[in-house]
């Protein structure tokens, strides 16, 4: 898992950003706290469209389609999508947060001189196959 380096001041509806987990060409993924009544809180992953792309109707449609399709998937090895929402002109998708290290980060630290240990590689392959 990456360092939580975002300032915890951004609010999207019921979600307060605690840090950034990663980003791609279309969106960022944050760790966020969902709050509710009577002190209810839950840690979630919150995917938000990049601000400079948020005005594009086509991009919003693509993001919405992604969320709707992902929400239809139900499998123990696929994160659950909880909500598609909009706050202040920014589309967001809240999802199940799974703590741990990103496989891409593990692979970046390895290479021909320092391959992934065989036991870890077998465990990863087993989880993917499951």
mmCIF file of N, CA and C in Angstrom:
data_model
loop_
_atom_site.group_PDB
_atom_site.id
_atom_site.type_symbol
_atom_site.label_atom_id
_atom_site.label_comp_id
_atom_site.label_asym_id
_atom_site.label_seq_id
_atom_site.Cartn_x
_atom_site.Cartn_y
_atom_site.Cartn_z
ATOM 1 N N UNK A 1 0.846 -1.170 0.000
ATOM 2 C CA UNK A 1 0.000 0.000 0.000
ATOM 3 C C UNK A 1 0.891 1.233 0.000
ATOM 4 N N UNK A 2 0.500 2.229 -0.760
ATOM 5 C CA UNK A 2 1.278 3.459 -0.832
ATOM 6 C C UNK A 2 1.032 4.308 0.405
ATOM 7 N N UNK A 3 1.960 5.247 0.629
ATOM 8 C CA UNK A 3 1.768 6.176 1.741
ATOM 9 C C UNK A 3 0.512 6.985 1.505
ATOM 10 N N UNK A 4 -0.145 7.333 2.563
ATOM 11 C CA UNK A 4 -1.349 8.157 2.489
ATOM 12 C C UNK A 4 -0.894 9.605 2.492
ATOM 13 N N UNK A 5 -0.631 10.151 1.293
ATOM 14 C CA UNK A 5 0.017 11.452 1.199
ATOM 15 C C UNK A 5 -0.917 12.602 0.849
ATOM 16 N N UNK A 6 -2.194 12.372 0.750
ATOM 17 C CA UNK A 6 -3.132 13.471 0.474
ATOM 18 C C UNK A 6 -3.472 14.182 1.773
ATOM 19 N N UNK A 7 -3.812 15.449 1.640
ATOM 20 C CA UNK A 7 -4.255 16.211 2.796
ATOM 21 C C UNK A 7 -5.688 15.807 3.121
ATOM 22 N N UNK A 8 -5.965 15.419 4.378
ATOM 23 C CA UNK A 8 -7.310 14.926 4.717
ATOM 24 C C UNK A 8 -8.343 16.037 4.851
ATOM 25 N N UNK A 9 -8.452 16.890 3.820
ATOM 26 C CA UNK A 9 -9.424 17.979 3.865
ATOM 27 C C UNK A 9 -10.481 17.839 2.783
ATOM 28 N N UNK A 10 -10.260 16.986 1.802
ATOM 29 C CA UNK A 10 -11.232 16.837 0.724
ATOM 30 C C UNK A 10 -12.412 16.011 1.201
ATOM 31 N N UNK A 11 -13.599 16.485 0.879
ATOM 32 C CA UNK A 11 -14.835 15.804 1.255
ATOM 33 C C UNK A 11 -15.643 15.556 -0.020
ATOM 34 N N UNK A 12 -16.115 14.334 -0.188
ATOM 35 C CA UNK A 12 -17.003 13.972 -1.286
ATOM 36 C C UNK A 12 -18.231 13.331 -0.661
ATOM 37 N N UNK A 13 -19.297 14.092 -0.540
ATOM 38 C CA UNK A 13 -20.507 13.569 0.087
ATOM 39 C C UNK A 13 -20.223 13.122 1.509
ATOM 40 N N UNK A 14 -20.440 11.838 1.802
ATOM 41 C CA UNK A 14 -20.218 11.286 3.153
ATOM 42 C C UNK A 14 -18.789 10.805 3.358
ATOM 43 N N UNK A 15 -17.880 11.108 2.408
ATOM 44 C CA UNK A 15 -16.532 10.549 2.447
ATOM 45 C C UNK A 15 -15.483 11.635 2.655
ATOM 46 N N UNK A 16 -14.584 11.381 3.599
ATOM 47 C CA UNK A 16 -13.462 12.299 3.871
ATOM 48 C C UNK A 16 -12.186 11.604 3.441
ATOM 49 N N UNK A 17 -11.428 12.237 2.554
ATOM 50 C CA UNK A 17 -10.189 11.665 2.037
ATOM 51 C C UNK A 17 -9.141 11.613 3.142
ATOM 52 N N UNK A 18 -8.527 10.447 3.310
ATOM 53 C CA UNK A 18 -7.457 10.271 4.288
ATOM 54 C C UNK A 18 -6.088 10.217 3.614
ATOM 55 N N UNK A 19 -6.041 9.796 2.364
ATOM 56 C CA UNK A 19 -4.784 9.696 1.632
ATOM 57 C C UNK A 19 -5.011 9.135 0.249
ATOM 58 N N UNK A 20 -3.957 9.153 -0.543
ATOM 59 C CA UNK A 20 -4.047 8.640 -1.903
ATOM 60 C C UNK A 20 -3.401 7.265 -1.979
ATOM 61 N N UNK A 21 -4.081 6.333 -2.650
ATOM 62 C CA UNK A 21 -3.553 4.986 -2.834
ATOM 63 C C UNK A 21 -2.888 4.822 -4.193
ATOM 64 N N UNK A 22 -3.397 5.507 -5.194
ATOM 65 C CA UNK A 22 -2.837 5.394 -6.540
ATOM 66 C C UNK A 22 -3.601 6.262 -7.509
ATOM 67 N N UNK A 23 -3.118 6.276 -8.768
ATOM 68 C CA UNK A 23 -3.824 7.039 -9.781
ATOM 69 C C UNK A 23 -3.512 6.495 -11.159
ATOM 70 N N UNK A 24 -4.432 6.775 -12.064
ATOM 71 C CA UNK A 24 -4.277 6.394 -13.456
ATOM 72 C C UNK A 24 -4.579 7.590 -14.332
ATOM 73 N N UNK A 25 -4.789 7.346 -15.610
ATOM 74 C CA UNK A 25 -5.020 8.434 -16.547
ATOM 75 C C UNK A 25 -6.353 9.129 -16.357
ATOM 76 N N UNK A 26 -7.339 8.420 -15.797
ATOM 77 C CA UNK A 26 -8.686 8.965 -15.687
ATOM 78 C C UNK A 26 -9.064 9.352 -14.253
ATOM 79 N N UNK A 27 -8.485 8.689 -13.272
ATOM 80 C CA UNK A 27 -8.956 8.884 -11.901
ATOM 81 C C UNK A 27 -7.860 8.593 -10.876
ATOM 82 N N UNK A 28 -8.152 9.011 -9.655
ATOM 83 C CA UNK A 28 -7.314 8.701 -8.492
ATOM 84 C C UNK A 28 -8.092 7.774 -7.582
ATOM 85 N N UNK A 29 -7.357 6.951 -6.827
ATOM 86 C CA UNK A 29 -7.979 6.105 -5.821
ATOM 87 C C UNK A 29 -7.434 6.529 -4.469
ATOM 88 N N UNK A 30 -8.358 6.823 -3.561
ATOM 89 C CA UNK A 30 -8.014 7.312 -2.233
ATOM 90 C C UNK A 30 -8.462 6.312 -1.176
ATOM 91 N N UNK A 31 -7.865 6.402 -0.019
ATOM 92 C CA UNK A 31 -8.439 5.766 1.159
ATOM 93 C C UNK A 31 -9.267 6.866 1.810
ATOM 94 N N UNK A 32 -10.490 6.524 2.199
ATOM 95 C CA UNK A 32 -11.402 7.535 2.730
ATOM 96 C C UNK A 32 -12.203 6.956 3.880
ATOM 97 N N UNK A 33 -12.741 7.854 4.681
ATOM 98 C CA UNK A 33 -13.613 7.453 5.778
ATOM 99 C C UNK A 33 -15.035 7.856 5.428
ATOM 100 N N UNK A 34 -15.919 6.875 5.440
ATOM 101 C CA UNK A 34 -17.343 7.133 5.242
ATOM 102 C C UNK A 34 -17.938 7.373 6.617
ATOM 103 N N UNK A 35 -18.707 8.426 6.763
ATOM 104 C CA UNK A 35 -19.312 8.698 8.065
ATOM 105 C C UNK A 35 -20.825 8.658 7.961
ATOM 106 N N UNK A 36 -21.448 8.372 9.093
ATOM 107 C CA UNK A 36 -22.900 8.299 9.160
ATOM 108 C C UNK A 36 -23.382 8.758 10.517
ATOM 109 N N UNK A 37 -24.603 8.431 10.827
ATOM 110 C CA UNK A 37 -25.188 8.877 12.092
ATOM 111 C C UNK A 37 -24.631 8.085 13.269
ATOM 112 N N UNK A 38 -24.735 8.668 14.444
ATOM 113 C CA UNK A 38 -24.358 8.035 15.709
ATOM 114 C C UNK A 38 -22.926 7.519 15.730
ATOM 115 N N UNK A 39 -22.017 8.253 15.081
ATOM 116 C CA UNK A 39 -20.606 7.882 15.114
ATOM 117 C C UNK A 39 -20.219 6.756 14.175
ATOM 118 N N UNK A 40 -21.124 6.343 13.278
ATOM 119 C CA UNK A 40 -20.800 5.302 12.320
ATOM 120 C C UNK A 40 -19.671 5.774 11.422
ATOM 121 N N UNK A 41 -18.694 4.897 11.187
ATOM 122 C CA UNK A 41 -17.651 5.197 10.202
ATOM 123 C C UNK A 41 -17.142 3.896 9.602
ATOM 124 N N UNK A 42 -16.680 3.993 8.376
ATOM 125 C CA UNK A 42 -16.172 2.831 7.659
ATOM 126 C C UNK A 42 -15.066 3.320 6.734
ATOM 127 N N UNK A 43 -13.978 2.559 6.650
ATOM 128 C CA UNK A 43 -12.890 2.881 5.742
ATOM 129 C C UNK A 43 -13.210 2.247 4.390
ATOM 130 N N UNK A 44 -13.103 3.051 3.330
ATOM 131 C CA UNK A 44 -13.401 2.596 1.978
ATOM 132 C C UNK A 44 -12.308 3.084 1.031
ATOM 133 N N UNK A 45 -12.306 2.514 -0.170
ATOM 134 C CA UNK A 45 -11.514 3.057 -1.270
ATOM 135 C C UNK A 45 -12.456 3.961 -2.057
ATOM 136 N N UNK A 46 -11.991 5.142 -2.417
ATOM 137 C CA UNK A 46 -12.830 6.097 -3.137
ATOM 138 C C UNK A 46 -12.100 6.505 -4.412
ATOM 139 N N UNK A 47 -12.703 6.177 -5.529
ATOM 140 C CA UNK A 47 -12.124 6.514 -6.831
ATOM 141 C C UNK A 47 -12.783 7.787 -7.317
ATOM 142 N N UNK A 48 -11.978 8.802 -7.627
ATOM 143 C CA UNK A 48 -12.500 10.090 -8.078
ATOM 144 C C UNK A 48 -11.914 10.441 -9.445
ATOM 145 N N UNK A 49 -12.756 10.983 -10.304
ATOM 146 C CA UNK A 49 -12.311 11.423 -11.625
ATOM 147 C C UNK A 49 -11.377 12.619 -11.451
ATOM 148 N N UNK A 50 -10.289 12.664 -12.227
ATOM 149 C CA UNK A 50 -9.380 13.811 -12.178
ATOM 150 C C UNK A 50 -10.160 15.093 -12.461
ATOM 151 N N UNK A 51 -9.911 16.149 -11.692
ATOM 152 C CA UNK A 51 -10.666 17.403 -11.855
ATOM 153 C C UNK A 51 -10.636 17.956 -13.281
ATOM 154 N N UNK A 52 -9.492 17.859 -13.957
ATOM 155 C CA UNK A 52 -9.400 18.427 -15.312
ATOM 156 C C UNK A 52 -10.207 17.623 -16.340
ATOM 157 N N UNK A 53 -10.688 16.432 -15.962
ATOM 158 C CA UNK A 53 -11.498 15.608 -16.857
ATOM 159 C C UNK A 53 -12.975 15.580 -16.470
ATOM 160 N N UNK A 54 -13.288 16.134 -15.310
ATOM 161 C CA UNK A 54 -14.635 16.015 -14.754
ATOM 162 C C UNK A 54 -15.717 16.682 -15.603
ATOM 163 N N UNK A 55 -15.354 17.624 -16.463
ATOM 164 C CA UNK A 55 -16.360 18.316 -17.272
ATOM 165 C C UNK A 55 -16.715 17.569 -18.546
ATOM 166 N N UNK A 56 -15.966 16.534 -18.871
ATOM 167 C CA UNK A 56 -16.210 15.774 -20.092
ATOM 168 C C UNK A 56 -17.402 14.828 -19.903
ATOM 169 N N UNK A 57 -18.463 15.062 -20.666
ATOM 170 C CA UNK A 57 -19.650 14.201 -20.576
ATOM 171 C C UNK A 57 -19.303 12.768 -20.962
ATOM 172 N N UNK A 58 -18.446 12.598 -21.943
ATOM 173 C CA UNK A 58 -18.047 11.253 -22.383
ATOM 174 C C UNK A 58 -17.293 10.522 -21.272
ATOM 175 N N UNK A 59 -16.391 11.222 -20.602
ATOM 176 C CA UNK A 59 -15.639 10.585 -19.527
ATOM 177 C C UNK A 59 -16.549 10.238 -18.354
ATOM 178 N N UNK A 60 -17.480 11.112 -18.019
ATOM 179 C CA UNK A 60 -18.429 10.808 -16.948
ATOM 180 C C UNK A 60 -19.272 9.589 -17.294
ATOM 181 N N UNK A 61 -19.672 9.482 -18.567
ATOM 182 C CA UNK A 61 -20.441 8.323 -19.019
ATOM 183 C C UNK A 61 -19.615 7.045 -18.887
ATOM 184 N N UNK A 62 -18.335 7.104 -19.280
ATOM 185 C CA UNK A 62 -17.455 5.934 -19.174
ATOM 186 C C UNK A 62 -17.265 5.529 -17.715
ATOM 187 N N UNK A 63 -17.072 6.500 -16.844
ATOM 188 C CA UNK A 63 -16.876 6.232 -15.417
ATOM 189 C C UNK A 63 -18.135 5.603 -14.820
ATOM 190 N N UNK A 64 -19.283 6.142 -15.195
ATOM 191 C CA UNK A 64 -20.562 5.622 -14.722
ATOM 192 C C UNK A 64 -20.767 4.186 -15.203
ATOM 193 N N UNK A 65 -20.442 3.924 -16.452
ATOM 194 C CA UNK A 65 -20.566 2.571 -16.998
ATOM 195 C C UNK A 65 -19.651 1.609 -16.257
ATOM 196 N N UNK A 66 -18.420 2.036 -15.993
ATOM 197 C CA UNK A 66 -17.475 1.203 -15.229
ATOM 198 C C UNK A 66 -18.052 0.849 -13.863
ATOM 199 N N UNK A 67 -18.587 1.832 -13.170
ATOM 200 C CA UNK A 67 -19.140 1.601 -11.834
ATOM 201 C C UNK A 67 -20.326 0.641 -11.885
ATOM 202 N N UNK A 68 -21.207 0.833 -12.849
ATOM 203 C CA UNK A 68 -22.390 -0.025 -12.967
ATOM 204 C C UNK A 68 -22.002 -1.467 -13.273
ATOM 205 N N UNK A 69 -21.033 -1.641 -14.171
ATOM 206 C CA UNK A 69 -20.581 -2.996 -14.494
ATOM 207 C C UNK A 69 -19.878 -3.644 -13.299
ATOM 208 N N UNK A 70 -19.003 -2.893 -12.646
ATOM 209 C CA UNK A 70 -18.275 -3.431 -11.496
ATOM 210 C C UNK A 70 -19.219 -3.790 -10.360
ATOM 211 N N UNK A 71 -20.285 -3.011 -10.186
ATOM 212 C CA UNK A 71 -21.246 -3.275 -9.105
ATOM 213 C C UNK A 71 -22.009 -4.576 -9.333
ATOM 214 N N UNK A 72 -22.079 -5.036 -10.571
ATOM 215 C CA UNK A 72 -22.791 -6.286 -10.881
ATOM 216 C C UNK A 72 -21.942 -7.518 -10.570
ATOM 217 N N UNK A 73 -20.637 -7.336 -10.381
ATOM 218 C CA UNK A 73 -19.753 -8.461 -10.097
ATOM 219 C C UNK A 73 -19.839 -8.823 -8.620
ATOM 220 N N UNK A 74 -19.937 -10.105 -8.349
ATOM 221 C CA UNK A 74 -20.022 -10.573 -6.970
ATOM 222 C C UNK A 74 -19.140 -11.809 -6.822
ATOM 223 N N UNK A 75 -17.940 -11.613 -6.303
ATOM 224 C CA UNK A 75 -16.974 -12.698 -6.152
ATOM 225 C C UNK A 75 -16.062 -12.343 -4.979
ATOM 226 N N UNK A 76 -15.661 -13.323 -4.178
ATOM 227 C CA UNK A 76 -14.814 -13.030 -3.016
ATOM 228 C C UNK A 76 -13.469 -12.386 -3.352
ATOM 229 N N UNK A 77 -12.995 -12.541 -4.583
ATOM 230 C CA UNK A 77 -11.691 -11.990 -4.959
ATOM 231 C C UNK A 77 -11.796 -10.724 -5.803
ATOM 232 N N UNK A 78 -12.979 -10.114 -5.828
ATOM 233 C CA UNK A 78 -13.192 -8.853 -6.530
ATOM 234 C C UNK A 78 -13.784 -7.868 -5.532
ATOM 235 N N UNK A 79 -13.211 -6.665 -5.463
ATOM 236 C CA UNK A 79 -13.729 -5.685 -4.506
ATOM 237 C C UNK A 79 -15.165 -5.322 -4.837
ATOM 238 N N UNK A 80 -15.931 -5.061 -3.805
ATOM 239 C CA UNK A 80 -17.333 -4.680 -3.937
ATOM 240 C C UNK A 80 -17.440 -3.180 -4.173
ATOM 241 N N UNK A 81 -18.253 -2.803 -5.156
ATOM 242 C CA UNK A 81 -18.553 -1.385 -5.388
ATOM 243 C C UNK A 81 -19.798 -1.057 -4.586
ATOM 244 N N UNK A 82 -19.708 -0.025 -3.734
ATOM 245 C CA UNK A 82 -20.824 0.361 -2.875
ATOM 246 C C UNK A 82 -21.715 1.428 -3.489
ATOM 247 N N UNK A 83 -21.085 2.418 -4.125
ATOM 248 C CA UNK A 83 -21.875 3.588 -4.539
ATOM 249 C C UNK A 83 -21.192 4.312 -5.682
ATOM 250 N N UNK A 84 -22.007 4.854 -6.579
ATOM 251 C CA UNK A 84 -21.571 5.811 -7.589
ATOM 252 C C UNK A 84 -22.221 7.121 -7.198
ATOM 253 N N UNK A 85 -21.433 8.161 -7.084
ATOM 254 C CA UNK A 85 -21.996 9.439 -6.657
ATOM 255 C C UNK A 85 -21.326 10.613 -7.327
ATOM 256 N N UNK A 86 -21.821 11.787 -6.984
ATOM 257 C CA UNK A 86 -21.291 13.037 -7.516
ATOM 258 C C UNK A 86 -21.305 14.056 -6.398
ATOM 259 N N UNK A 87 -20.224 14.783 -6.255
ATOM 260 C CA UNK A 87 -20.142 15.852 -5.253
ATOM 261 C C UNK A 87 -19.332 16.998 -5.836
ATOM 262 N N UNK A 88 -19.919 18.164 -5.843
ATOM 263 C CA UNK A 88 -19.212 19.349 -6.338
ATOM 264 C C UNK A 88 -18.747 19.217 -7.775
ATOM 265 N N UNK A 89 -19.489 18.475 -8.594
ATOM 266 C CA UNK A 89 -19.119 18.308 -9.994
ATOM 267 C C UNK A 89 -18.142 17.173 -10.251
ATOM 268 N N UNK A 90 -17.735 16.459 -9.216
ATOM 269 C CA UNK A 90 -16.803 15.345 -9.371
ATOM 270 C C UNK A 90 -17.515 14.028 -9.154
ATOM 271 N N UNK A 91 -17.393 13.132 -10.120
ATOM 272 C CA UNK A 91 -17.944 11.792 -9.970
ATOM 273 C C UNK A 91 -17.007 10.973 -9.097
ATOM 274 N N UNK A 92 -17.597 10.107 -8.267
ATOM 275 C CA UNK A 92 -16.787 9.214 -7.447
ATOM 276 C C UNK A 92 -17.467 7.862 -7.346
ATOM 277 N N UNK A 93 -16.663 6.873 -6.990
ATOM 278 C CA UNK A 93 -17.138 5.511 -6.795
ATOM 279 C C UNK A 93 -16.536 5.034 -5.474
ATOM 280 N N UNK A 94 -17.393 4.615 -4.537
ATOM 281 C CA UNK A 94 -16.862 4.063 -3.289
ATOM 282 C C UNK A 94 -16.836 2.546 -3.409
ATOM 283 N N UNK A 95 -15.760 1.979 -2.891
ATOM 284 C CA UNK A 95 -15.520 0.544 -3.027
ATOM 285 C C UNK A 95 -14.954 -0.018 -1.731
ATOM 286 N N UNK A 96 -15.027 -1.316 -1.627
ATOM 287 C CA UNK A 96 -14.424 -2.034 -0.513
ATOM 288 C C UNK A 96 -12.928 -1.713 -0.475
ATOM 289 N N UNK A 97 -12.418 -1.442 0.713
ATOM 290 C CA UNK A 97 -10.983 -1.195 0.888
ATOM 291 C C UNK A 97 -10.324 -2.481 1.364
ATOM 292 N N UNK A 98 -9.315 -2.904 0.636
ATOM 293 C CA UNK A 98 -8.550 -4.086 1.027
ATOM 294 C C UNK A 98 -7.144 -3.636 1.395
ATOM 295 N N UNK A 99 -6.793 -3.693 2.673
ATOM 296 C CA UNK A 99 -5.447 -3.276 3.059
ATOM 297 C C UNK A 99 -4.410 -4.271 2.540
ATOM 298 N N UNK A 100 -3.242 -3.769 2.295
ATOM 299 C CA UNK A 100 -2.154 -4.618 1.830
ATOM 300 C C UNK A 100 -1.387 -3.908 0.741
ATOM 301 N N UNK A 101 -0.370 -4.591 0.264
ATOM 302 C CA UNK A 101 0.483 -3.988 -0.743
ATOM 303 C C UNK A 101 0.009 -4.351 -2.139
ATOM 304 N N UNK A 102 0.075 -3.388 -3.006
ATOM 305 C CA UNK A 102 -0.294 -3.528 -4.404
ATOM 306 C C UNK A 102 0.718 -4.447 -5.103
ATOM 307 N N UNK A 103 0.232 -5.381 -5.912
ATOM 308 C CA UNK A 103 1.114 -6.307 -6.618
ATOM 309 C C UNK A 103 2.089 -5.558 -7.522
ATOM 310 N N UNK A 104 1.649 -4.484 -8.152
ATOM 311 C CA UNK A 104 2.535 -3.705 -9.015
ATOM 312 C C UNK A 104 3.717 -3.156 -8.225
ATOM 313 N N UNK A 105 3.476 -2.733 -6.978
ATOM 314 C CA UNK A 105 4.571 -2.216 -6.141
ATOM 315 C C UNK A 105 5.569 -3.323 -5.815
ATOM 316 N N UNK A 106 5.076 -4.520 -5.559
ATOM 317 C CA UNK A 106 5.966 -5.657 -5.288
ATOM 318 C C UNK A 106 6.805 -5.953 -6.523
ATOM 319 N N UNK A 107 6.169 -5.984 -7.680
ATOM 320 C CA UNK A 107 6.880 -6.296 -8.924
ATOM 321 C C UNK A 107 7.906 -5.228 -9.278
ATOM 322 N N UNK A 108 7.641 -3.966 -8.920
ATOM 323 C CA UNK A 108 8.600 -2.891 -9.193
ATOM 324 C C UNK A 108 9.897 -3.071 -8.401
ATOM 325 N N UNK A 109 9.801 -3.665 -7.219
ATOM 326 C CA UNK A 109 10.991 -3.870 -6.386
ATOM 327 C C UNK A 109 11.782 -5.104 -6.792
ATOM 328 N N UNK A 110 11.197 -5.914 -7.630
ATOM 329 C CA UNK A 110 11.869 -7.141 -8.045
ATOM 330 C C UNK A 110 12.361 -7.006 -9.474
ATOM 331 N N UNK A 111 13.083 -7.951 -9.917
ATOM 332 C CA UNK A 111 13.603 -7.947 -11.282
ATOM 333 C C UNK A 111 14.524 -9.131 -11.453
ATOM 334 N N UNK A 112 15.309 -9.113 -12.527
ATOM 335 C CA UNK A 112 16.195 -10.248 -12.793
ATOM 336 C C UNK A 112 17.209 -10.512 -11.674
ATOM 337 N N UNK A 113 17.640 -9.461 -10.992
ATOM 338 C CA UNK A 113 18.641 -9.634 -9.930
ATOM 339 C C UNK A 113 18.017 -10.014 -8.593
ATOM 340 N N UNK A 114 16.744 -9.684 -8.414
ATOM 341 C CA UNK A 114 16.061 -9.990 -7.157
ATOM 342 C C UNK A 114 14.629 -10.416 -7.455
ATOM 343 N N UNK A 115 14.456 -11.653 -7.939
ATOM 344 C CA UNK A 115 13.100 -12.104 -8.280
ATOM 345 C C UNK A 115 12.242 -12.309 -7.032
ATOM 346 N N UNK A 116 10.948 -12.401 -7.263
ATOM 347 C CA UNK A 116 10.019 -12.693 -6.165
ATOM 348 C C UNK A 116 10.373 -14.075 -5.617
ATOM 349 N N UNK A 117 10.426 -14.226 -4.296
ATOM 350 C CA UNK A 117 10.681 -15.563 -3.731
ATOM 351 C C UNK A 117 9.636 -16.567 -4.232
ATOM 352 N N UNK A 118 10.071 -17.784 -4.483
ATOM 353 C CA UNK A 118 9.213 -18.816 -5.061
ATOM 354 C C UNK A 118 7.936 -19.014 -4.245
ATOM 355 N N UNK A 119 8.056 -19.062 -2.921
ATOM 356 C CA UNK A 119 6.880 -19.260 -2.074
ATOM 357 C C UNK A 119 5.852 -18.154 -2.263
ATOM 358 N N UNK A 120 6.317 -16.906 -2.343
ATOM 359 C CA UNK A 120 5.405 -15.773 -2.544
ATOM 360 C C UNK A 120 4.789 -15.833 -3.938
ATOM 361 N N UNK A 121 5.585 -16.156 -4.948
ATOM 362 C CA UNK A 121 5.071 -16.260 -6.318
ATOM 363 C C UNK A 121 3.998 -17.342 -6.410
ATOM 364 N N UNK A 122 4.212 -18.478 -5.749
ATOM 365 C CA UNK A 122 3.214 -19.542 -5.763
ATOM 366 C C UNK A 122 1.943 -19.107 -5.051
ATOM 367 N N UNK A 123 2.078 -18.412 -3.922
ATOM 368 C CA UNK A 123 0.918 -17.933 -3.186
ATOM 369 C C UNK A 123 0.100 -16.965 -4.038
ATOM 370 N N UNK A 124 0.796 -16.018 -4.719
ATOM 371 C CA UNK A 124 0.116 -15.046 -5.585
ATOM 372 C C UNK A 124 -0.605 -15.778 -6.720
ATOM 373 N N UNK A 125 0.080 -16.715 -7.364
ATOM 374 C CA UNK A 125 -0.542 -17.476 -8.459
ATOM 375 C C UNK A 125 -1.765 -18.247 -7.974
ATOM 376 N N UNK A 126 -1.694 -18.818 -6.780
ATOM 377 C CA UNK A 126 -2.821 -19.533 -6.219
ATOM 378 C C UNK A 126 -4.008 -18.613 -5.990
ATOM 379 N N UNK A 127 -3.758 -17.426 -5.460
ATOM 380 C CA UNK A 127 -4.837 -16.463 -5.207
ATOM 381 C C UNK A 127 -5.468 -16.015 -6.520
ATOM 382 N N UNK A 128 -4.638 -15.777 -7.554
ATOM 383 C CA UNK A 128 -5.163 -15.344 -8.846
ATOM 384 C C UNK A 128 -6.015 -16.466 -9.461
ATOM 385 N N UNK A 129 -5.515 -17.688 -9.387
ATOM 386 C CA UNK A 129 -6.250 -18.820 -9.964
ATOM 387 C C UNK A 129 -7.573 -19.074 -9.248
ATOM 388 N N UNK A 130 -7.595 -18.791 -7.939
ATOM 389 C CA UNK A 130 -8.824 -19.008 -7.178
ATOM 390 C C UNK A 130 -9.914 -18.082 -7.654
#
